[in-house]
Each structure stands twice: as structure tokens, then as C-alpha cells.
Coordinates of C-alpha atoms in Angstrom, one line a residue:
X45 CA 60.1 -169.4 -221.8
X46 CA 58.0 -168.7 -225.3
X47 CA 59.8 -170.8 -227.7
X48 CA 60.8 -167.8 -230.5
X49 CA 60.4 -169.3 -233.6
X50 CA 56.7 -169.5 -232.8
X51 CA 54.2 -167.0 -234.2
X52 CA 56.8 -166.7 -237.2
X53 CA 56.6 -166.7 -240.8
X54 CA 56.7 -169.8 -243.1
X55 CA 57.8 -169.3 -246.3
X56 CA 57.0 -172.1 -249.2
X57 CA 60.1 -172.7 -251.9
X58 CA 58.6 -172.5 -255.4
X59 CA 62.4 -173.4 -256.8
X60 CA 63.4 -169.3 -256.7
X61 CA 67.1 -168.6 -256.1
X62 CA 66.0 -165.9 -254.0
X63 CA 64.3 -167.9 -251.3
X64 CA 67.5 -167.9 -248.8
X65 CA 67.3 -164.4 -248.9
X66 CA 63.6 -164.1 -248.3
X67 CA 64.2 -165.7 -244.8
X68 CA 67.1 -163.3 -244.1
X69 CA 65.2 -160.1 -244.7
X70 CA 62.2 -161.3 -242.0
X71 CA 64.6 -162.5 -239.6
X72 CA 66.4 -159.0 -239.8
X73 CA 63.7 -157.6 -238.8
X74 CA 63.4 -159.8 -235.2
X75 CA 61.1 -162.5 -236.4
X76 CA 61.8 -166.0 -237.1
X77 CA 61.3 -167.6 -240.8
X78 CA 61.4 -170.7 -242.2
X79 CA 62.0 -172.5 -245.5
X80 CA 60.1 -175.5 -246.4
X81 CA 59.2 -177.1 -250.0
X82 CA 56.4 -176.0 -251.6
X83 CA 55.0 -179.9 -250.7
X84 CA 56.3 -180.3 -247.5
X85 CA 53.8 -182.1 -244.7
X86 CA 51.7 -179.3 -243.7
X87 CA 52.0 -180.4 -240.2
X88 CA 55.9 -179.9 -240.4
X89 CA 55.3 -176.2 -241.8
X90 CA 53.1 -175.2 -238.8
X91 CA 54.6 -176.9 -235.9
X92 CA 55.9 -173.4 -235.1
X93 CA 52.2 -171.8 -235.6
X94 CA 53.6 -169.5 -238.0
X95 CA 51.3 -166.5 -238.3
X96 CA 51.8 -165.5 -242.1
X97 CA 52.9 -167.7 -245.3
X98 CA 55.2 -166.0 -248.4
X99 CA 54.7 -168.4 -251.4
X100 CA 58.3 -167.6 -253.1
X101 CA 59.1 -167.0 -256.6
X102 CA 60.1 -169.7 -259.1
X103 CA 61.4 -170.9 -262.4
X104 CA 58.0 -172.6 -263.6
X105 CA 55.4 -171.7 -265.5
X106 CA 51.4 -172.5 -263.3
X107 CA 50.6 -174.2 -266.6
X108 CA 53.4 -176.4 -267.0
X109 CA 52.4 -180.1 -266.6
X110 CA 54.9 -180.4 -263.5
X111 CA 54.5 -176.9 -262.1
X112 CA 54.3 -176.9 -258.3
X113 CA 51.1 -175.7 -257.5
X114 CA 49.6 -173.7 -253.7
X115 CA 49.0 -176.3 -251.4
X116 CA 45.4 -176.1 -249.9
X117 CA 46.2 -176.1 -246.7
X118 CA 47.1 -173.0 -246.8
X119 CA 44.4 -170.9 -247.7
X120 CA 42.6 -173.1 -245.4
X121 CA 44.6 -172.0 -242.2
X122 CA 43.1 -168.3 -242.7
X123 CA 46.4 -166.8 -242.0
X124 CA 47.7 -163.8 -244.2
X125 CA 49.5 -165.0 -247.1
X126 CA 52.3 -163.2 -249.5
X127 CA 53.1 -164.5 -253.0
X128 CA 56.3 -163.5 -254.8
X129 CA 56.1 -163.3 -258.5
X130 CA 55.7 -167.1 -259.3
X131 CA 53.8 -167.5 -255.9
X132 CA 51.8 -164.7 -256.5
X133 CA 50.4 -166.7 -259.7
X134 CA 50.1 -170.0 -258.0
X135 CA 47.8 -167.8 -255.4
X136 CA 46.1 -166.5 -258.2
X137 CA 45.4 -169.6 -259.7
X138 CA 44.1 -171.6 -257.0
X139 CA 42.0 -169.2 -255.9
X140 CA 40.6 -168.6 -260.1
X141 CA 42.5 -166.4 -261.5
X142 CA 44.1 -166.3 -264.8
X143 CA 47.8 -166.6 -265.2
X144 CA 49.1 -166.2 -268.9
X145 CA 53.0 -165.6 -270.5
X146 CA 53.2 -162.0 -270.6
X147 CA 53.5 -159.8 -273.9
X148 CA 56.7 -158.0 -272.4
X149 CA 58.6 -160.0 -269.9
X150 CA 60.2 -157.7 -267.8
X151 CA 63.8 -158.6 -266.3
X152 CA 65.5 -155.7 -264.2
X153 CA 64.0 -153.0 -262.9
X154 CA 60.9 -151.0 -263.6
X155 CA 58.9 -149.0 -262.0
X156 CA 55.4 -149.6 -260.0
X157 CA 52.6 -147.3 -259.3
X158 CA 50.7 -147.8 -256.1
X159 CA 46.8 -147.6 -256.3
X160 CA 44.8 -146.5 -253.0
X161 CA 46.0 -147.4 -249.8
X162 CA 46.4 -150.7 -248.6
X163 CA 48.4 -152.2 -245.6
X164 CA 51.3 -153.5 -247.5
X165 CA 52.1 -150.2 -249.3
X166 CA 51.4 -148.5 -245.8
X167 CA 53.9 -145.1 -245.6
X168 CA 55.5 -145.5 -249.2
X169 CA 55.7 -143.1 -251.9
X170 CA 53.0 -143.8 -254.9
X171 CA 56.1 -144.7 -257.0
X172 CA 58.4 -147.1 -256.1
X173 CA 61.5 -148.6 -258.1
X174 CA 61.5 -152.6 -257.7
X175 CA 63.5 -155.7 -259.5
X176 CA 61.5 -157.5 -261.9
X177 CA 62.0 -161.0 -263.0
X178 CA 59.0 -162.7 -264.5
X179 CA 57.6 -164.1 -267.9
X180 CA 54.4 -165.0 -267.2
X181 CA 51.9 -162.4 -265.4
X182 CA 48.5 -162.3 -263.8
X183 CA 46.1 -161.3 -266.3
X184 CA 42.5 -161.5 -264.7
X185 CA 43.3 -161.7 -260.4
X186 CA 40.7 -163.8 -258.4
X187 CA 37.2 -163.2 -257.7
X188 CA 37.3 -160.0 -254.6
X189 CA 40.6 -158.9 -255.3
X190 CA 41.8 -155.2 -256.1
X191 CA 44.6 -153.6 -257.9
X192 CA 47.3 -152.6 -255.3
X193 CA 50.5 -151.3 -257.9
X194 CA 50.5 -151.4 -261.7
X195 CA 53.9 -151.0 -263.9
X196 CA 53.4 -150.1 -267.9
X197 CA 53.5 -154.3 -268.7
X198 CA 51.6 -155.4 -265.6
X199 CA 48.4 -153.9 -264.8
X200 CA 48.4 -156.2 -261.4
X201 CA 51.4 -155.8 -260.2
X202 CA 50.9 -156.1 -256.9
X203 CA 47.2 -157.0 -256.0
X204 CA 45.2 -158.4 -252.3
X205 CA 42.4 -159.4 -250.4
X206 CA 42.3 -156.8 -247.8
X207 CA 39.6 -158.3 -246.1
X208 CA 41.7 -162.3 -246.0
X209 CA 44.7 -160.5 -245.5
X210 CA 46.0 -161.9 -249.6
X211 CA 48.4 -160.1 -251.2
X212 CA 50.3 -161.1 -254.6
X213 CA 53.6 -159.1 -255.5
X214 CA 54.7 -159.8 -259.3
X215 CA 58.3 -158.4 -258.2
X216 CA 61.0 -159.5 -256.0
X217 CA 60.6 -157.3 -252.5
X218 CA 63.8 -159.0 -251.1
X219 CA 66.5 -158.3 -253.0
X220 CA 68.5 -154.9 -252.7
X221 CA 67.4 -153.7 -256.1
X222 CA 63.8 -153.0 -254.6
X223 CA 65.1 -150.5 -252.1
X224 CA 61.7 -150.2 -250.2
X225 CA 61.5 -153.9 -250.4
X226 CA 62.3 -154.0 -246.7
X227 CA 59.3 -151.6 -245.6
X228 CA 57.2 -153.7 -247.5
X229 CA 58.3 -156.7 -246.0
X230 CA 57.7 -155.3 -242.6
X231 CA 54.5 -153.6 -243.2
X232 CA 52.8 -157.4 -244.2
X233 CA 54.8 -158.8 -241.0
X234 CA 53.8 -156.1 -238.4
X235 CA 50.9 -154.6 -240.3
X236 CA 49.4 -157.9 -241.7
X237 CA 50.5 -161.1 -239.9
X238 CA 50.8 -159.4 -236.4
X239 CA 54.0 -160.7 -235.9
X240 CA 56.3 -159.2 -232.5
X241 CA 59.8 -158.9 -233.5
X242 CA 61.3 -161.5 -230.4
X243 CA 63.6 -163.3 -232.3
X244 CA 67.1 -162.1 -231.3
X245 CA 70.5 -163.6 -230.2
X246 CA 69.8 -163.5 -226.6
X247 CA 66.3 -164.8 -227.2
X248 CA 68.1 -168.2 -228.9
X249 CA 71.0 -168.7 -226.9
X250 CA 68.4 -169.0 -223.7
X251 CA 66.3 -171.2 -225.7
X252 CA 68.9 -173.4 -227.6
X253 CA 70.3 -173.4 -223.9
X254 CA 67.1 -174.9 -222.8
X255 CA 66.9 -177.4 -225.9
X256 CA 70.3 -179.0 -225.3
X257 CA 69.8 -180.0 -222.0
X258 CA 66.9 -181.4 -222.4
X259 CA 68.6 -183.1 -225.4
X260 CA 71.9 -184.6 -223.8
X261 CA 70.7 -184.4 -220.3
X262 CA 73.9 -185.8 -218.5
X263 CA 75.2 -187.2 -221.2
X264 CA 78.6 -186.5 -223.0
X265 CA 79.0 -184.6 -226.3
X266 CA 82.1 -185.0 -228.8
X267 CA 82.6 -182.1 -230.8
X268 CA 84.7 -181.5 -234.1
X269 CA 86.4 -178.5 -233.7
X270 CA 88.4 -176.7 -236.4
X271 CA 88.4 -173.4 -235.2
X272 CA 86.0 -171.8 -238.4
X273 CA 82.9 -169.9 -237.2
X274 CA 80.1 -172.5 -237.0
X275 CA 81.9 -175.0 -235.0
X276 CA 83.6 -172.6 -233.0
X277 CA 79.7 -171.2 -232.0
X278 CA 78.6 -174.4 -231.7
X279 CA 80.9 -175.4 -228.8
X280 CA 80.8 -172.1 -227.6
X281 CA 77.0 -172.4 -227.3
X282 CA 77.2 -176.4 -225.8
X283 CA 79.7 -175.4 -223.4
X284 CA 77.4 -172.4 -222.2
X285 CA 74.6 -175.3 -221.7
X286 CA 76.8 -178.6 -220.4
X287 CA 79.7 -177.2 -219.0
X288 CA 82.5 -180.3 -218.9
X289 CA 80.0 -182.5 -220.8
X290 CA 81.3 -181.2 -223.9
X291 CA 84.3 -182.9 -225.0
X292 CA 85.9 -180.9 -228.1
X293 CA 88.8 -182.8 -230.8
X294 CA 90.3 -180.1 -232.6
X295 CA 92.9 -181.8 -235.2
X296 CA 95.6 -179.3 -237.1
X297 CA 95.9 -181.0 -240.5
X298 CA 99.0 -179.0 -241.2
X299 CA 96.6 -177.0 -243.7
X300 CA 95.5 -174.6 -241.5
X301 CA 96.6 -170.7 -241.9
X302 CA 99.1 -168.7 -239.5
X303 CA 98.8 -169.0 -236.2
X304 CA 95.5 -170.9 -236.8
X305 CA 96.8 -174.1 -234.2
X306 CA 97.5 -172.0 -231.8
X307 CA 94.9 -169.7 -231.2
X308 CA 92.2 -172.4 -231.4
X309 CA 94.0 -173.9 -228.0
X310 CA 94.7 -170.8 -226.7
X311 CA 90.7 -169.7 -227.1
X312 CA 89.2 -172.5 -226.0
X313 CA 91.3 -174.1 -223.6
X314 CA 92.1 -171.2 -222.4
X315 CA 89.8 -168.5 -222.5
X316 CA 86.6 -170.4 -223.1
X317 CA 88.0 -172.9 -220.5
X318 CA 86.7 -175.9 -223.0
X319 CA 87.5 -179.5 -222.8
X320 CA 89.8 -179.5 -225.6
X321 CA 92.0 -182.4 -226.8
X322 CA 94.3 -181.0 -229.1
X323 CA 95.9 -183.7 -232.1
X324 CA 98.9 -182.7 -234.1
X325 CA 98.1 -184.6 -237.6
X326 CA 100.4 -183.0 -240.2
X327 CA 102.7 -185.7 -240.9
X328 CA 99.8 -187.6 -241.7
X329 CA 97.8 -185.9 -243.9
X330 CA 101.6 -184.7 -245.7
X331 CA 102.3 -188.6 -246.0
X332 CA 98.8 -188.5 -247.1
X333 CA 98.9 -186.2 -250.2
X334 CA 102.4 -186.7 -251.3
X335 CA 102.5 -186.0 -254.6
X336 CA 98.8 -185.6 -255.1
X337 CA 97.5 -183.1 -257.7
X338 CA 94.2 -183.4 -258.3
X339 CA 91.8 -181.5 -256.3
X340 CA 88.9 -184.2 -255.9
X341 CA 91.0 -186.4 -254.5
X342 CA 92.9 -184.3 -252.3
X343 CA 89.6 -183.7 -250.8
X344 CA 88.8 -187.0 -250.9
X345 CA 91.9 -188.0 -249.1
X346 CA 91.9 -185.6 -246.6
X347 CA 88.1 -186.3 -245.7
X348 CA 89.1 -189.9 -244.9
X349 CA 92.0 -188.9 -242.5
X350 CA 89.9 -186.6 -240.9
X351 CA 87.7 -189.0 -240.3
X352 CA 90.2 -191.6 -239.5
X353 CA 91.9 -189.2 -236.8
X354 CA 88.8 -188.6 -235.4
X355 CA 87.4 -191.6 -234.9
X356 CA 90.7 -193.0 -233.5
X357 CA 90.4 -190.1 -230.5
X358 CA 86.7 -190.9 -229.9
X359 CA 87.3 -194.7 -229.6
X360 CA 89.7 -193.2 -226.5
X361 CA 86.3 -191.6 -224.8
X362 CA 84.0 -193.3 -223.2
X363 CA 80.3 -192.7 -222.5
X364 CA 79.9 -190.5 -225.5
X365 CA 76.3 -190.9 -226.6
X366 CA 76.1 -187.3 -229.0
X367 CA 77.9 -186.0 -231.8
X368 CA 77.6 -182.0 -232.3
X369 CA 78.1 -180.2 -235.4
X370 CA 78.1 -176.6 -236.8
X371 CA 75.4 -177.3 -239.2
X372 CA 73.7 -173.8 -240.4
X373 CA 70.2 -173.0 -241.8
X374 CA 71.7 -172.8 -245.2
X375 CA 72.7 -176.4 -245.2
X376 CA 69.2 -177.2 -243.7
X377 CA 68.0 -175.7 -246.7
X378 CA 70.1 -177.3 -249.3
X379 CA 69.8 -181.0 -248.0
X380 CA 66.2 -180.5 -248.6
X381 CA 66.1 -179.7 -252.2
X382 CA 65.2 -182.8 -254.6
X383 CA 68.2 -184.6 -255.3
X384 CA 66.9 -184.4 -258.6
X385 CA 67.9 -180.5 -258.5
X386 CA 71.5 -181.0 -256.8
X387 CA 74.5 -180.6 -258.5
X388 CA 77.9 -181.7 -257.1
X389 CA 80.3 -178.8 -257.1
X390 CA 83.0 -179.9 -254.8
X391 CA 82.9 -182.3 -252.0
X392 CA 84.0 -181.5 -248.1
X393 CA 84.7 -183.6 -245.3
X394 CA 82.4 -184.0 -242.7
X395 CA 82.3 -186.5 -239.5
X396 CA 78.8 -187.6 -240.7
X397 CA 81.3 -190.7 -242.3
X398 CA 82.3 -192.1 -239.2
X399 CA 82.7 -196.1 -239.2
X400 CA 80.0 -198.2 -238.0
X401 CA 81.1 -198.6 -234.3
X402 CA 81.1 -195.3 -233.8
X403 CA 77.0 -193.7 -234.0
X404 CA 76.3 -191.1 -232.3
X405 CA 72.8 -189.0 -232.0
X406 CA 73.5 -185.6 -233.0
X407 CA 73.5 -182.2 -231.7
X408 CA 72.8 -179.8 -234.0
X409 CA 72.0 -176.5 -232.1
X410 CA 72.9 -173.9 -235.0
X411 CA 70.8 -175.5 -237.4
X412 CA 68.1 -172.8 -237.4
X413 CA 70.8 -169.7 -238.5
X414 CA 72.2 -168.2 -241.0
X415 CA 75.9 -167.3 -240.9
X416 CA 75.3 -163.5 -239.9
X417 CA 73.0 -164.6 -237.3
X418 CA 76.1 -167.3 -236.2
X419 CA 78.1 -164.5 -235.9
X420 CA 75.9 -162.3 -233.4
X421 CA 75.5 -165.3 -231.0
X422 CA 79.0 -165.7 -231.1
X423 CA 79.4 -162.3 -230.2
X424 CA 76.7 -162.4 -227.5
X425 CA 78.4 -165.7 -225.9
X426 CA 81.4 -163.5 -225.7
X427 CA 84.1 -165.4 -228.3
X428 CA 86.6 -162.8 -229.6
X429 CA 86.1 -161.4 -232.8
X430 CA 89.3 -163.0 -234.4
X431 CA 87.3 -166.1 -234.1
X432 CA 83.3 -164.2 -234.3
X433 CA 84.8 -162.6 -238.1
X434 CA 87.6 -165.4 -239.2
X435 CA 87.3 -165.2 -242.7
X436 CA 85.3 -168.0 -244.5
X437 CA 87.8 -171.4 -244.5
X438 CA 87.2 -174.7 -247.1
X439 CA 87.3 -177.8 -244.8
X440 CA 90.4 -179.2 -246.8
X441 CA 91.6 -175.9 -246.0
X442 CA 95.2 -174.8 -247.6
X443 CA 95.1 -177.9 -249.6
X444 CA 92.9 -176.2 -252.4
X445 CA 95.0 -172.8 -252.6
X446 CA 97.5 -174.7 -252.6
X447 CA 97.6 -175.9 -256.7
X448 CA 99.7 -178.2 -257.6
X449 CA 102.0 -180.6 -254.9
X450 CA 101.8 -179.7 -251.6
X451 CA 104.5 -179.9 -249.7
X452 CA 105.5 -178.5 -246.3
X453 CA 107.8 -175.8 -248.0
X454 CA 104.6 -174.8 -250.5
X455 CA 102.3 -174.3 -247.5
X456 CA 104.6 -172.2 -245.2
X457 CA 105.0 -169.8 -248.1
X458 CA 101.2 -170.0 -248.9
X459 CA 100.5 -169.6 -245.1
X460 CA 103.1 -166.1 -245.0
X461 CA 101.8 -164.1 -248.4
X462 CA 98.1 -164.8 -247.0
X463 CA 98.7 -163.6 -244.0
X464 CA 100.5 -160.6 -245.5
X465 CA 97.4 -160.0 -247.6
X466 CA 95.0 -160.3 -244.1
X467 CA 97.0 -158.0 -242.0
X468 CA 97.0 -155.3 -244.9
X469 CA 93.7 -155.5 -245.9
X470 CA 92.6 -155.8 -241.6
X471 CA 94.9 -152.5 -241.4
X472 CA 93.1 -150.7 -244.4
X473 CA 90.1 -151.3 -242.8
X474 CA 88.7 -153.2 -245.3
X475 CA 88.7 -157.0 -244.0
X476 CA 85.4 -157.1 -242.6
X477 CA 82.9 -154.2 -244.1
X478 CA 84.2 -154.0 -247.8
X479 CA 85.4 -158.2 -248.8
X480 CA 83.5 -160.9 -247.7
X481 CA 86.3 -163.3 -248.6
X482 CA 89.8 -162.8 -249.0
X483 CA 92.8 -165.3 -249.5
X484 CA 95.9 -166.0 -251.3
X485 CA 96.6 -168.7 -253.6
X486 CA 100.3 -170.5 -254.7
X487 CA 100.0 -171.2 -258.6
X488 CA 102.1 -174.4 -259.7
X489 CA 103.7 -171.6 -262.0
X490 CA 107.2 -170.2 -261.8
X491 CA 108.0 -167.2 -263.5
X492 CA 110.9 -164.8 -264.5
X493 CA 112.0 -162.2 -262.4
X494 CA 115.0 -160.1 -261.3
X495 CA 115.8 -159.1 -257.8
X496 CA 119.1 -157.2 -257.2
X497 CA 121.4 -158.0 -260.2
X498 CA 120.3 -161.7 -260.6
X499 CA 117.6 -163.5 -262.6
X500 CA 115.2 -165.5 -260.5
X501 CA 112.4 -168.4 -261.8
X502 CA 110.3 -168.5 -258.9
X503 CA 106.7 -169.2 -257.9
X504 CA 103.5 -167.1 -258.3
X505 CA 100.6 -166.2 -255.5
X506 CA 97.1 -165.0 -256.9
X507 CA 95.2 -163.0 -254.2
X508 CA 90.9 -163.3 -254.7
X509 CA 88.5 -161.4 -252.8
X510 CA 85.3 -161.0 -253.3
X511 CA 82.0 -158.9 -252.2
X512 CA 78.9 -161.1 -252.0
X513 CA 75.3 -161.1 -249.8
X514 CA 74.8 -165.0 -249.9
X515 CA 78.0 -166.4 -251.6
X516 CA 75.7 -167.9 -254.2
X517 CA 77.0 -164.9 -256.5
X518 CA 79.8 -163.2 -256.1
X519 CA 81.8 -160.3 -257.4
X520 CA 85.5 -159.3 -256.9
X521 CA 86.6 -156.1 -254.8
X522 CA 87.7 -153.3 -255.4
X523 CA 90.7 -152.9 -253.8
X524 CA 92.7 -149.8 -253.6
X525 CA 95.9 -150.2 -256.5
X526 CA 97.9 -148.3 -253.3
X527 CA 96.8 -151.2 -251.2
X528 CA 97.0 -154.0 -253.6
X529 CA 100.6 -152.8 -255.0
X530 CA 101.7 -152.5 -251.0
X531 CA 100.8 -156.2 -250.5
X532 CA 102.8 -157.3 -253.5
X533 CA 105.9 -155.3 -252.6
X534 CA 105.6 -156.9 -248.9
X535 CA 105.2 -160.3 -250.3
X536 CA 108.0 -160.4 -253.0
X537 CA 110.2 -158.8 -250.1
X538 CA 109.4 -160.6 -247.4
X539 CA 108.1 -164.4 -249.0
X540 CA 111.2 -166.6 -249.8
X541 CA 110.4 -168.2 -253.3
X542 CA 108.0 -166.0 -254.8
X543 CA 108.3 -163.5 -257.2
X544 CA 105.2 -162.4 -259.0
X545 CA 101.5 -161.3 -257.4
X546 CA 98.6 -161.5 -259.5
X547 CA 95.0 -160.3 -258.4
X548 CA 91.9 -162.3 -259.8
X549 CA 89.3 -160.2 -261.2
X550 CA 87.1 -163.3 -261.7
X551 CA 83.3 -163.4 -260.6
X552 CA 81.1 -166.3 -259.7
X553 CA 79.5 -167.5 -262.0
X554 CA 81.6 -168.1 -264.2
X555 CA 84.5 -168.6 -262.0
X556 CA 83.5 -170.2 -258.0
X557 CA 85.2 -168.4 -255.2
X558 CA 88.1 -170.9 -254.4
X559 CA 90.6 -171.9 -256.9
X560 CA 90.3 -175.5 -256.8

């Protein structure tokens, strides 16, 4: 079969946050993108014989002594090319123009006015509302190049080469403040590059199918399963492939949420008929964090017995020659920043730490998708939707909404106000298409109350949920006060040793998502 991800779209990171959500928009319309640096090996970027570039935006200004500049290569392909605000300059600039800070930056939105038709413009209205974000601007474009769209500040706002198939855009067609962003996106992918919209969830299971076996052959895979999305997609997808080569360790910390355990068996041993070796840990990682507060080193601590547990079933296995993991296109994307430009928010375990005797080639068949696209092969290899939509899960898991000492007490009353919390918000209809991530948390803070005639000093739970497109940024919901004071009744009443609900009304930045 054609192998999807060619005739795609590469897309060349100038440092913009947006560039995550560049790829998302193209591959929402059926075509495959890519992310690379802006200085990746030029050989690497066309290995899928993309048949378009977008040059993203960026922080930089062209004439900054370490500004990234347009890698020749590019132009020299003679394939269409689309720069994004900064990588509309660095087009501009390579090719002669002149680049200069503008006299009005423009920040928000504003309004563009299209000049004469052109292909990228193709079927829009003269005036179109966009999202601005720029300080410097284009003030003399190349040599050959028209005025497409001008806004009161920026008399080339949006400029091309027709004839090359060049086009500049000095605003940010991705994002959902440009609401014909999408159109304009598909008229330079369709109208401009040629592309055929063939990237699809049937498409890559058949040809992620075809990938494994020619990976593993007839070896053996171990898998680390914890029952979240990715891996549960990844083994979903191996087993589809190797059948009984796929070996699968699924290990309940204890940290888990209700019912968690037990439906990760019952799935995948049962219904997905999975070789799954199941491993009741929760004495160990208890033992393990007795009386441990601190939230780096609870991770820390549970990382190691994760990986300690592991390992200790894998030495049991023989002839396992590959190691699969869930890894998504986000983290593809991240691990390839400078290290330089990484910051250390909180830490996670992953099996990458195994000891020395234990090396493994890896398997990473997700590692071209993004979590909505995880979702729709999930659906398509048939997984249920408790397991498709489970709600986004830290790998310590309860450990870090679980403030303060955990004991087994703490997490059983944890693990009964957030399921309260699910099941109403799953019965308001609101779980999946109106929160993108919902939980509760146990505060190490007792309070005064009154129930009946007596005076109790009991606990607190905080509920979060948020809305947000990439969890980059993210706001809080919404919720109905009907629905939010109907949880709280239910998990006073019904949770033993808590007596006060609070709702966090914090976005990120400033706050992050989880509490700890």
C-alpha cells in the first residue's frame, strides 16, 4: 500500500507556540503533517516527499544576530511554500525583501482586506477577521511578489508568488480566532500543494499494521500497560498486528481511580483477548510513600517502583527482544526542541529507565499522532469508549491529587468523591464535549462543619476541570451551580470524612492543570 504520510506537508518550527496546532489543522483536513526544526537535515524533512512547506511563526526578530533563518533547501525543492508571520519574514528575507519592526505592532485581532484573487484567498469574503501577533512586518516584499490582503498597520499582510506557488501570511491562520483560517489552510493544501486528503485512521492502522511486522517479525513485544489512552491504543494496535506476540504487564499501584484494576483486565484479557499479566503492587508503592509529602519525590519514588516492578516481571519472560510504548506526536515534538529551550515542570515515570540487563528495541507505533487522532484509531480498532474517552490520567496517578500523606484511607475517599464528580458530570452530558479534564483533589486541610446536631473537623476535596485545545493553555469550565452544588451534596453525604467541596477557578498559566 501507498505509505500515507507521503505527499504530505512539512512544516518548519521557527520557536512559535502555535506550531503543534499548525499540524493539527492539516491533518484535520486528511493529510499528513509534520514538525521538524527549522535546521533539521533536509533529507530527514523530505523522506516523506512532502508536497508543500509552512515556515511557522516565531519569537525572533530576522535581524537578531541568532535569528533562525529559511533554509535553502527549500526554495530549491520548488515545492509551494507558506510562511506564518515570523516565517513569512524569513521568506521574505531570503528571497530580498525587507523585514523592519513595525510602527504599530498588532496583537489580537484585526481585520484584513483581500486584494484580487489569488488561490489562497479562493471563495472568501474580501474581508476577513484574523489573530494577529507580530512586531516586526514586511515592509518592501521580494522581487515578483504581489499584495494579496492589507490591514490599516500592514500593507502586506498576506502577499505570493503565484507563479512559484509563495505565499507569506503576517497572521496566524491556525488558531480559532481566524475563523476562515481553516479554508485558507485547505485552499494552499488542495488548491496550491495538490495534496489528496488519504490520511485517515483506517489508512494508518493498515499501514502501522504493515510497519510492525516488518519491525518485530516473530519476535516478542512487552508492553507497559496502565490502562490510559495511548498505551491502551498502542497494544490495541500491536495485538491487531502480532496476535500472541504481544505480551502486556499492567501493574495497579494502588493509585489508580475506581474500578480502574478491574476494567483494564476485564478489557484486555477479556474482551481484547490480550496476553495480559496482571500485578497487584499496592502494598509496595504504600510502604513506598509512607509518610512522603513532597510531590517531586513522590514521583520520584513511584517512578523507581514502577520500574522496579516491571523489570522484575520482564526478567520472568524470555525471548523478548522489543519494548512498546504509547509515545504520541506531541512528545516527538517536545524531545526535539533544544534542550536549551526546555524547562522541567514535573517529572513522570516512564520504562525508558530500565536497568542495564534489560534493553530492549522499541516499538513505538503511535508516535506519528496526536491525542485526538489516538482516540479515532482506538475507536476504529474497536476498544470501548470508557477506555477510547478515559479522561487524561498523570502517570503517578492519585498520588498528586492526593496532597499531603497518602495513605490507603486518603485514597479510597479520593477515589469515591472523583468518581461522584465523573458520573455526574458523564450524566449531565458534559464529560466529554464541554471539559477536557476533570478530577477531584483531597486538600491536607480539615475544616469545620456541622452535620446533624454535631460539629465535625473533617477533610476538604477541590474539584478542577478545565476546557483547553492543546493543554498548553487552559481555562476552567463552566459548570452548571445546579450541577456543581449536586456533586457536593452527594459527596458530603455519601464520602465518609469529608465535609467541605471547593471548585478551582484557576487557569493555566498561572496555575498548571494538576494540583501537585
Amino acid at each position: 500500500m501507498t505509505d500515507p504520510r507521503h505527499g504530505g506537508i512539512a512544516i518548519l518550527d521557527f520557536g512559535s507556540q502555535y506550531t503543534q496546532l499548525i499540524a493539527r489543522r492539516i491533518r484535520e483536513q486528511g493529510v499528513y503533517a509534520e514538525v521538524f526544526p527549522y535546521d533539521a537535515d533536509p533529507a530527514v524533512v523530505n523522506h516523506h516527499e512532502p508536497k508543500g512547506y509552512i515556515l511557522s511563526g516565531g519569537p525572533s526578530s530576522i535581524y537578531d544576530d541568532d535569528a533562525p533563518q529559511l533554509p535553502p533547501f527549500v526554495l530549491a525543492c520548488g515545492q509551494p511554500v507558506l510562511g506564518i508571520c515570523y516565517g513569512m519574514q524569513a521568506l521574505a528575507h531570503a528571497l530580498g525583501g525587507v523585514v523592519a519592526p513595525a510602527r504599530a505592532r498588532e496583537y489580537g485581532p484585526a481585520q484584513i482586506t483581500t486584494t484580487g484573487d489569488s488561490p489562497l484567498f479562493h471563495d472568501l469574503p474580501q474581508t476577513l477577521a484574523v489573530w494577529m501577533s507580530h512586531g516586526d512586518r514586511v515592509e518592501q516584499p521580494p522581487a515578483g511578489w504581489t499584495t494579496l490582503a492589507a490591514t490599516a498597520n500592514s500593507p502586506y499582510a498576506a502577499m505570493g508568488q503565484l507563479e512559484r506557488g509563495l505565499y507569506g501570511v503576517q497572521f496566524h491562520p491556525e488558531v480559532a480566532h481566524t475563523p476562515q483560517g481553516e479554508q485558507i489552510l485547505r485552499n494552499f493544501l488542495f488548491g496550491v500543494c495538490g495534496c489528496s486528503a488519504n490520511w485517515s485512521p483506517a489508512s494508518f492502522i493498515e499501514d502501522a499494521v504493515t510497519r510492525i511486522r516488518e519491525q518485530v517479525g516473530g519476535e516478542r513485544v512487552l508492553l507497559a500497560l496502565s490502562g490510559g489512552v495511548d498505551s491502551a491504543v498502542a497494544g490495541a494496535l500491536i495485538h491487531h498486528a502480532i496476535g500472541e506476540q504481544l505480551v502486556s504487564v499492567f501493574v495497579n499501584t494502588g493509585l489508580l481511580r475506581l474500578g480502574e484494576p478491574e476494567q483494564v483486565v476485564s478489557v484486555f484479557r477479556g474482551g481484547q483477548g490480550m496476553n495480559l499479566i496482571a500485578v497487584d503492587a499496592t502494598e509496595t508503592f504504600l510502604d513506598g510513600l509512607r509518610g512522603v509529602t513532597e510531590p517531586e519525590a513522590k514521583r520520584k519514588i513511584i517512578g523507581r517502583l514502577f520500574i522496579d516492578t516491571f523489570a522484575e516481571e520482564a526478567r520472568k519472560l524470555e525471548n523478548v527482544r522489543f519494548l512498546a510504548q504509547g509515545t504520541i506526536y506531541p512528545d516527538v515534538i517536545e524531545s526535539a526542541k533544544s534542550s536549551k529551550q526546555a524547562k522541567v515542570i514535573k517529572s513522570h515515570h516512564n520504562v525508558g529507565g530500565l536497568p542495564d540487563d534489560l534493553q530492549f528495541e522499541l516499538v513505538e507505533p503511535l508516535r506519528d499522532l496526536f491525542k485526538d487522532e489516538v482516540r479515532k484509531v482506538g475507536a476504529a480498532l474497536g476498544l470501548p469508549d470508557s477506555i477510547v474517552w478515559r479522561q487524561p490520567f498523570p502517570g503517578p496517578g492519585l498520588a498528586v491529587r492526593c496532597l499531603g500523606e497518602l495513605t490507603w484511607e486518603r485514597l479510597e475517599t479520593l477515589r469515591a468523591a472523583d468518581a461522584i464528580f465523573l458520573e455526574e458530570l458523564d450524566a449531565a452530558g458534559l464529560l466529554r464535549n464541554s471539559t477536557s479534564q476533570c478530577f477531584a483533589v483531597l486538600l491536607p486541610v480539615r475544616s469545620v462543619g456541622v452535620m446533624g446536631d454535631n460539629r465535625t473537623y473533617e477533610e476538604v476535596i477541590a474539584l478542577r476541570a478545565v476546557t483547553t485545545d492543546d493543554f498548553m493553555t487552559a481555562d476552567w469550565a463552566r459548570l452548571p451551580y445546579d450541577l456543581l452544588a449536586k456533586v457536593s451534596n452527594r459527596i458530603v453525604s455519601e464520602v465518609k470524612g469529608v465535609n467541605r467541596v471547593v471548585y478551582d477557578i484557576s487557569s493555566k498559566p498561572p496555575a498548571t492543570i494538576e494540583w501537585e
